[in-house]
Structures are given as structure tokens and as C-alpha cells.
PDB file of C-alpha atoms in Angstrom:
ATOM      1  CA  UNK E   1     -21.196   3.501 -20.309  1.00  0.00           C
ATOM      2  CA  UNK E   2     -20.349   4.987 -16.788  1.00  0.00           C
ATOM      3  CA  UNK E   3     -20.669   8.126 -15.802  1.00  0.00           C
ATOM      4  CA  UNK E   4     -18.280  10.093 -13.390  1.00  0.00           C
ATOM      5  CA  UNK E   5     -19.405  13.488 -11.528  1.00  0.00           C
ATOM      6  CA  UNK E   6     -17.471  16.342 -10.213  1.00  0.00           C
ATOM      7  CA  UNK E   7     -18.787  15.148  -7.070  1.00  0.00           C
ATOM      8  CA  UNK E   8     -18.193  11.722  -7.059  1.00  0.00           C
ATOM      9  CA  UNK E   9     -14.500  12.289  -7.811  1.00  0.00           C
ATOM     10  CA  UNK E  10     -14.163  14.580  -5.075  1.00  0.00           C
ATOM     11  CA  UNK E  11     -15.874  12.366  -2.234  1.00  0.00           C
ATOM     12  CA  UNK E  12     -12.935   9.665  -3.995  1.00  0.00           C
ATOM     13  CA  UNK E  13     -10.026  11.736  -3.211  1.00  0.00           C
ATOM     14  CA  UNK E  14     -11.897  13.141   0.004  1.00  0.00           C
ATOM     15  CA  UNK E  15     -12.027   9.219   1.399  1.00  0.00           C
ATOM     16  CA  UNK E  16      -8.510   8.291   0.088  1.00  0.00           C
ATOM     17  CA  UNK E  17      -7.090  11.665   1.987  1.00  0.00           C
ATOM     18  CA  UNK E  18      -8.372  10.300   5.035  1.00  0.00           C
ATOM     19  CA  UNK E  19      -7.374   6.767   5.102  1.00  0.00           C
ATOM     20  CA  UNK E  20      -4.011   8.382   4.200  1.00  0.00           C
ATOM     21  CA  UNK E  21      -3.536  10.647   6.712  1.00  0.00           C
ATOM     22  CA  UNK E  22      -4.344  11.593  10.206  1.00  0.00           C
ATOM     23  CA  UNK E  23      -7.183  14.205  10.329  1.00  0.00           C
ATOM     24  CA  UNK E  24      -4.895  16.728  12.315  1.00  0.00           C
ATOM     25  CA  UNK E  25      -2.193  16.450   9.364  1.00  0.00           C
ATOM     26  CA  UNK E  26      -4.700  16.883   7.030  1.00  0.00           C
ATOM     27  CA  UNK E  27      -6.013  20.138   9.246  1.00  0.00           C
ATOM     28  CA  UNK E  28      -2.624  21.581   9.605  1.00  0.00           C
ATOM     29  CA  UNK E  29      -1.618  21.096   6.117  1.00  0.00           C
ATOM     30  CA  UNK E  30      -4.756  23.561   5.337  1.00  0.00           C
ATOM     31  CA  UNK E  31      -3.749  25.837   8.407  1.00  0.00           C
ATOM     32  CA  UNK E  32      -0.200  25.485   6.528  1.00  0.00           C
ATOM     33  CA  UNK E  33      -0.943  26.179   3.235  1.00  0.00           C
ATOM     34  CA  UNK E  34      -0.714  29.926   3.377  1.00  0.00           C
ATOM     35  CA  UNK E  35       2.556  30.124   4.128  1.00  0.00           C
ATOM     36  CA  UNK E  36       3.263  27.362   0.917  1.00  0.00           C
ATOM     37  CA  UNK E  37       0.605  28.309  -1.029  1.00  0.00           C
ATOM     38  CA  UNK E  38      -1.069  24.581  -1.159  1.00  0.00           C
ATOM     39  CA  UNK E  39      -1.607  22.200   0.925  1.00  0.00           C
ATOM     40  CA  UNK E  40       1.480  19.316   1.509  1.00  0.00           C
ATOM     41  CA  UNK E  41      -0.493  16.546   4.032  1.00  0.00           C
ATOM     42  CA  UNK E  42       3.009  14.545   3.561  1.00  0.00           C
ATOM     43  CA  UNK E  43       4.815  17.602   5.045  1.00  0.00           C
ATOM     44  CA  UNK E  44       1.997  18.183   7.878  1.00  0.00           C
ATOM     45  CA  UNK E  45       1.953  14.921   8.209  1.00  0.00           C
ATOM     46  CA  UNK E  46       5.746  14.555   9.069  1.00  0.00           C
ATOM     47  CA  UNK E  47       5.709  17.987  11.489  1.00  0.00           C
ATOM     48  CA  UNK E  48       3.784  16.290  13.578  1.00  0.00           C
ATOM     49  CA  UNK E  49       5.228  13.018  14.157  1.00  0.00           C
ATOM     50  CA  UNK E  50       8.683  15.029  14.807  1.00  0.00           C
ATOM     51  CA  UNK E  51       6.614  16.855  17.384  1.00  0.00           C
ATOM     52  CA  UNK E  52       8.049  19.948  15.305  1.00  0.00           C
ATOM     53  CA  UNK E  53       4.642  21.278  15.544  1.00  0.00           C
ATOM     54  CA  UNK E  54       1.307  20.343  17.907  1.00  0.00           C
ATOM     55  CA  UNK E  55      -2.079  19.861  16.950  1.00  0.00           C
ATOM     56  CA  UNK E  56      -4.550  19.849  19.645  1.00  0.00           C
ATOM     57  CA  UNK E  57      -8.108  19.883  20.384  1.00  0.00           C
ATOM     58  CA  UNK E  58      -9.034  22.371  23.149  1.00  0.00           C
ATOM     59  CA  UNK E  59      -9.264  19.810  25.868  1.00  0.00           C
ATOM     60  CA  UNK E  60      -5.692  18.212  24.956  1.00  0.00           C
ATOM     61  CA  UNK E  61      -3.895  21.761  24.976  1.00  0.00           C
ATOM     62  CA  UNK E  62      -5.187  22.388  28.701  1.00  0.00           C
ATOM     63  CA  UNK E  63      -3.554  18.819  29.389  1.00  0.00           C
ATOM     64  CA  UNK E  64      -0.520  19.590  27.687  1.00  0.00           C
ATOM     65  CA  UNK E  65      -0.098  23.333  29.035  1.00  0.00           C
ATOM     66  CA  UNK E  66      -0.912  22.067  32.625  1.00  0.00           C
ATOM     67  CA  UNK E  67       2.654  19.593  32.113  1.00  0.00           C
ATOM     68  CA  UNK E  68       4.861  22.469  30.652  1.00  0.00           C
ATOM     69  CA  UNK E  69       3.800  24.477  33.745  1.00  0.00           C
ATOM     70  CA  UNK E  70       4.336  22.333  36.223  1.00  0.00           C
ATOM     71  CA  UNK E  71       7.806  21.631  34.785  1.00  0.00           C
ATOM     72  CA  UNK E  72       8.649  25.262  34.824  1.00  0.00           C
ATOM     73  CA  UNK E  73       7.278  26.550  38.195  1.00  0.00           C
ATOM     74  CA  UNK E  74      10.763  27.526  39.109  1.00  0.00           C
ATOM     75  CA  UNK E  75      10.920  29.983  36.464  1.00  0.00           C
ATOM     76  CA  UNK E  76       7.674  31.719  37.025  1.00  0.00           C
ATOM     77  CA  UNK E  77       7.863  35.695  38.374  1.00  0.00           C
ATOM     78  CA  UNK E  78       8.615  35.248  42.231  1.00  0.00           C
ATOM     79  CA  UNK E  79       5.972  37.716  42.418  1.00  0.00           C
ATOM     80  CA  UNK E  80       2.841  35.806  40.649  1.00  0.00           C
ATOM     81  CA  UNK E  81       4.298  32.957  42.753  1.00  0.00           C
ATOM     82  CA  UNK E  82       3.809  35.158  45.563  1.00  0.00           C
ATOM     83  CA  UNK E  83       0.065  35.724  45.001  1.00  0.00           C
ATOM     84  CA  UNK E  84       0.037  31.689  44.808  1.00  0.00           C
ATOM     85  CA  UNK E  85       2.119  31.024  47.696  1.00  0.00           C
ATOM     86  CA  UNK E  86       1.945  33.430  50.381  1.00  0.00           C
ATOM     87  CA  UNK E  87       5.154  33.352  50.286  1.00  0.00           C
ATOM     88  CA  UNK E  88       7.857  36.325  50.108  1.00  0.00           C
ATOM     89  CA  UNK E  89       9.021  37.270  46.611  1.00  0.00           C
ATOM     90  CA  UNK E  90      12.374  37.918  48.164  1.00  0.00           C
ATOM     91  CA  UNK E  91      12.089  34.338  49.672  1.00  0.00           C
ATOM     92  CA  UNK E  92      11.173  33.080  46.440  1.00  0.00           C
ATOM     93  CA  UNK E  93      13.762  34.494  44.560  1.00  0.00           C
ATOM     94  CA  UNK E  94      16.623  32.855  46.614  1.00  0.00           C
ATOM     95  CA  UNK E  95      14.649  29.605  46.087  1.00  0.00           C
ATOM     96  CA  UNK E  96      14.589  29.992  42.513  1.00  0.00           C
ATOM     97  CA  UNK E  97      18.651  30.446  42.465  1.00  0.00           C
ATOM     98  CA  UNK E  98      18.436  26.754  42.186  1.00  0.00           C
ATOM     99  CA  UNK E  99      17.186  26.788  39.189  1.00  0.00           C
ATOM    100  CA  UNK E 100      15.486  23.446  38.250  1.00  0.00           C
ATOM    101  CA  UNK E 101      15.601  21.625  41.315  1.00  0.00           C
ATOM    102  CA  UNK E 102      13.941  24.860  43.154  1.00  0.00           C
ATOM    103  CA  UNK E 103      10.666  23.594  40.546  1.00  0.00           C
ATOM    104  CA  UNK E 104       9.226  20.695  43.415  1.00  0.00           C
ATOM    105  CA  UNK E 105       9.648  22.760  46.627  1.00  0.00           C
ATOM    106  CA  UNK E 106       7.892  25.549  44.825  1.00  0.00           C
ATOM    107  CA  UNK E 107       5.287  23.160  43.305  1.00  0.00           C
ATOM    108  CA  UNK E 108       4.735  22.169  46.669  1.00  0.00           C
ATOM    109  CA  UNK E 109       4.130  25.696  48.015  1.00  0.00           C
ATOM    110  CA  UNK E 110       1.315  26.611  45.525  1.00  0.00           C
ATOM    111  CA  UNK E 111      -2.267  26.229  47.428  1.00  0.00           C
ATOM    112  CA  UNK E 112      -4.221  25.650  44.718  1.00  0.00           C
ATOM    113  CA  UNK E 113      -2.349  24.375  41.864  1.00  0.00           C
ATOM    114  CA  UNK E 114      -5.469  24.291  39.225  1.00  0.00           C
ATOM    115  CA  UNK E 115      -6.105  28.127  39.511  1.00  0.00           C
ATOM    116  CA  UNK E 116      -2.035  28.978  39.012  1.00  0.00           C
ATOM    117  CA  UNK E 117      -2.497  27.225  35.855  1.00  0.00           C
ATOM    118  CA  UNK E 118      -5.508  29.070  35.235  1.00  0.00           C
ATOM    119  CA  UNK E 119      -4.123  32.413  36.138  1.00  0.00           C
ATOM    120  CA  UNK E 120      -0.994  31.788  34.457  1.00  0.00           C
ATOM    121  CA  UNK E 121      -2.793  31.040  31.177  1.00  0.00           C
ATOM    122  CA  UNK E 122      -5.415  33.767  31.432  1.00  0.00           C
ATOM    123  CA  UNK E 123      -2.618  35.956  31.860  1.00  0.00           C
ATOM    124  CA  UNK E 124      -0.349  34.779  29.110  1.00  0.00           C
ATOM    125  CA  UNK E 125      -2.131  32.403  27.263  1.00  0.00           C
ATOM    126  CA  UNK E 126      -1.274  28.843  26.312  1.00  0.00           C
ATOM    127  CA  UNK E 127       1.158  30.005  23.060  1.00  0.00           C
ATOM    128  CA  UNK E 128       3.551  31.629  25.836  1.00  0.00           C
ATOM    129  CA  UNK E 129       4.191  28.228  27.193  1.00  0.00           C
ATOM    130  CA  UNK E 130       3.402  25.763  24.414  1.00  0.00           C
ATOM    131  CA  UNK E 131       4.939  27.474  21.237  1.00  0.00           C
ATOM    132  CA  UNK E 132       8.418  28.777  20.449  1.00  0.00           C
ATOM    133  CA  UNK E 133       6.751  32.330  18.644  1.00  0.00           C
ATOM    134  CA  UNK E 134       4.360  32.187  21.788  1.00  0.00           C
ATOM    135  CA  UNK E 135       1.589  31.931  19.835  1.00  0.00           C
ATOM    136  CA  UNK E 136      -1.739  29.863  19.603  1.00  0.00           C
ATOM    137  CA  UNK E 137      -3.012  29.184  16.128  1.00  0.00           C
ATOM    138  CA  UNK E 138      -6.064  27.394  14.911  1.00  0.00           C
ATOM    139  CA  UNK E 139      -8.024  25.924  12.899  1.00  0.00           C
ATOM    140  CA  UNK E 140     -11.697  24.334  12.579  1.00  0.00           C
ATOM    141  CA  UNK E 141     -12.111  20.920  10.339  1.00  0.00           C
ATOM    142  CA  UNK E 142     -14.937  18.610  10.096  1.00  0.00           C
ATOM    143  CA  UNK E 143     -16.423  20.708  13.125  1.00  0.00           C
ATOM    144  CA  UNK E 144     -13.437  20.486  15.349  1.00  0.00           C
ATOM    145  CA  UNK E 145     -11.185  23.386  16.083  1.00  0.00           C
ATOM    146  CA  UNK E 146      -7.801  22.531  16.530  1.00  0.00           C
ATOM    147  CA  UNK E 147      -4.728  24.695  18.360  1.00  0.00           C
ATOM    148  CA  UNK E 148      -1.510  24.457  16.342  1.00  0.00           C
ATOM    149  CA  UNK E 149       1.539  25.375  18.614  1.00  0.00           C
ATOM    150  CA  UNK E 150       5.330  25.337  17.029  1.00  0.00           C
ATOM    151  CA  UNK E 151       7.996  24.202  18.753  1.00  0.00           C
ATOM    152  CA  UNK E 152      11.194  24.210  17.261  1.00  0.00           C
TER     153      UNK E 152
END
């Protein structure tokens, strides 16, 4: 006769869940779950393959925030370009009436690139550039905190 614990049958469905599915689905459908009241890892799962939603470690959000800044330089406040520039805000301002093609002469301007990122998130944080409600969520799984980010 064989004997089957509480325990054992949760380490099963613990080790199928994560062949199944990608440890970030599996975190977001948790993260999730409060707004659906359980957790759907097909539904996670499928969120972010569509790139409907991010999941990020710490180190991969800095990457990604970096990109959507330097993409949107041109839309920045011609006066916090200013304080990275040197140059006028009025100056700036008739720069930036070219809208998207004013983002690589700009870029260019910057003196230190790394610390406008940094300043721009310290002042608005990555959610302000990474997620339609401008928010950063997150949540901690098997030790790793992850930073959920919508964007649609």
C-alpha cells in the first residue's frame, strides 16, 4: 500500500507548475490574483508574451527604462534638459518643435547621459516611463523581487 502526504502532493503540483510555466508568469499570476481572486498562470502567462504587461528583475528594469528614455529625450521638460545640457530652455524648446527627430541632437547635447537617466528616474520613477498607470508594482518569489509594469 502507498502512502501519499499533503506534502508530497504539493511539491507534485509545485514541480509540474514550473516545468509549465515561466517563473515570472507564475509570479505575476500571484501579483495578479487580487484583482481575479486566484491565480490564472495561463492568463499571466499569455500577458507577458503579448508584452501586455513586463516582468522584470531590478537589474532588467534599469536596462529597459534606460531605452524608453533615450527614445523620448525630445519630450523631456526643456528645463530638466537644461540642467543636463547647459543649454537654454528657450533654445530647447524650439528644438523640441521637431518633435521626434529633435530626440538625437538633444541626446547628443546631454553631458552625462547615465546621471539624466538617474535624475530622471529619481525624480519620477521608472512606472512614469515604463507603465501606462505610471506605476511600478512588485513582487518577491523564490527570493527574487520582480517589477511588474503595464503597458497597454
Amino acid at each position: 500500500m502507498m502512502t501519499i502526504t499533503d506534502e508530497q502532493m504539493k511539491q507534485d503540483w509545485y514541480d509540474n507548475l514550473m516545468k509549465e510555466y515561466d517563473e515570472r508568469a507564475i509570479a505575476f499570476a500571484h501579483y495578479d490574483a487580487g484583482s481575479i481572486g486566484f491565480a490564472d498562470y495561463d492568463e499571466a502567462q499569455n500577458n507577458i508574451d503579448s508584452e501586455d504587461y513586463l516582468v522584470l528583475t531590478d537589474e532588467e528594469a534599469d536596462e529597459v527604462v534606460r531605452k524608453e528614455i533615450e527614445e523620448m529625450v525630445w519630450a523631456f521638460n526643456a528645463s530638466f534638459l537644461q540642467a543636463h545640457t547647459g543649454v537654454d530652455a528657450d533654445a530647447i524648446e524650439k528644438i523640441q518643435e521637431m518633435c521626434e527627430s529633435a530626440n538625437e541632437p538633444l541626446k547628443a547635447m546631454i553631458k552625462d547621459f547615465d546621471h539624466f537617466v538617474d535624475d530622471a528616474v529619481s525624480c519620477d520613477g521608472r512606472g512614469h516611463f515604463l507603465d501606462v498607470n505610471l506605476e511600478e508594482n512588485e513582487i518577491t518569489f523564490n527570493g527574487i523581487t520582480y517589477y511588474i509594469y503595464r503597458r497597454n
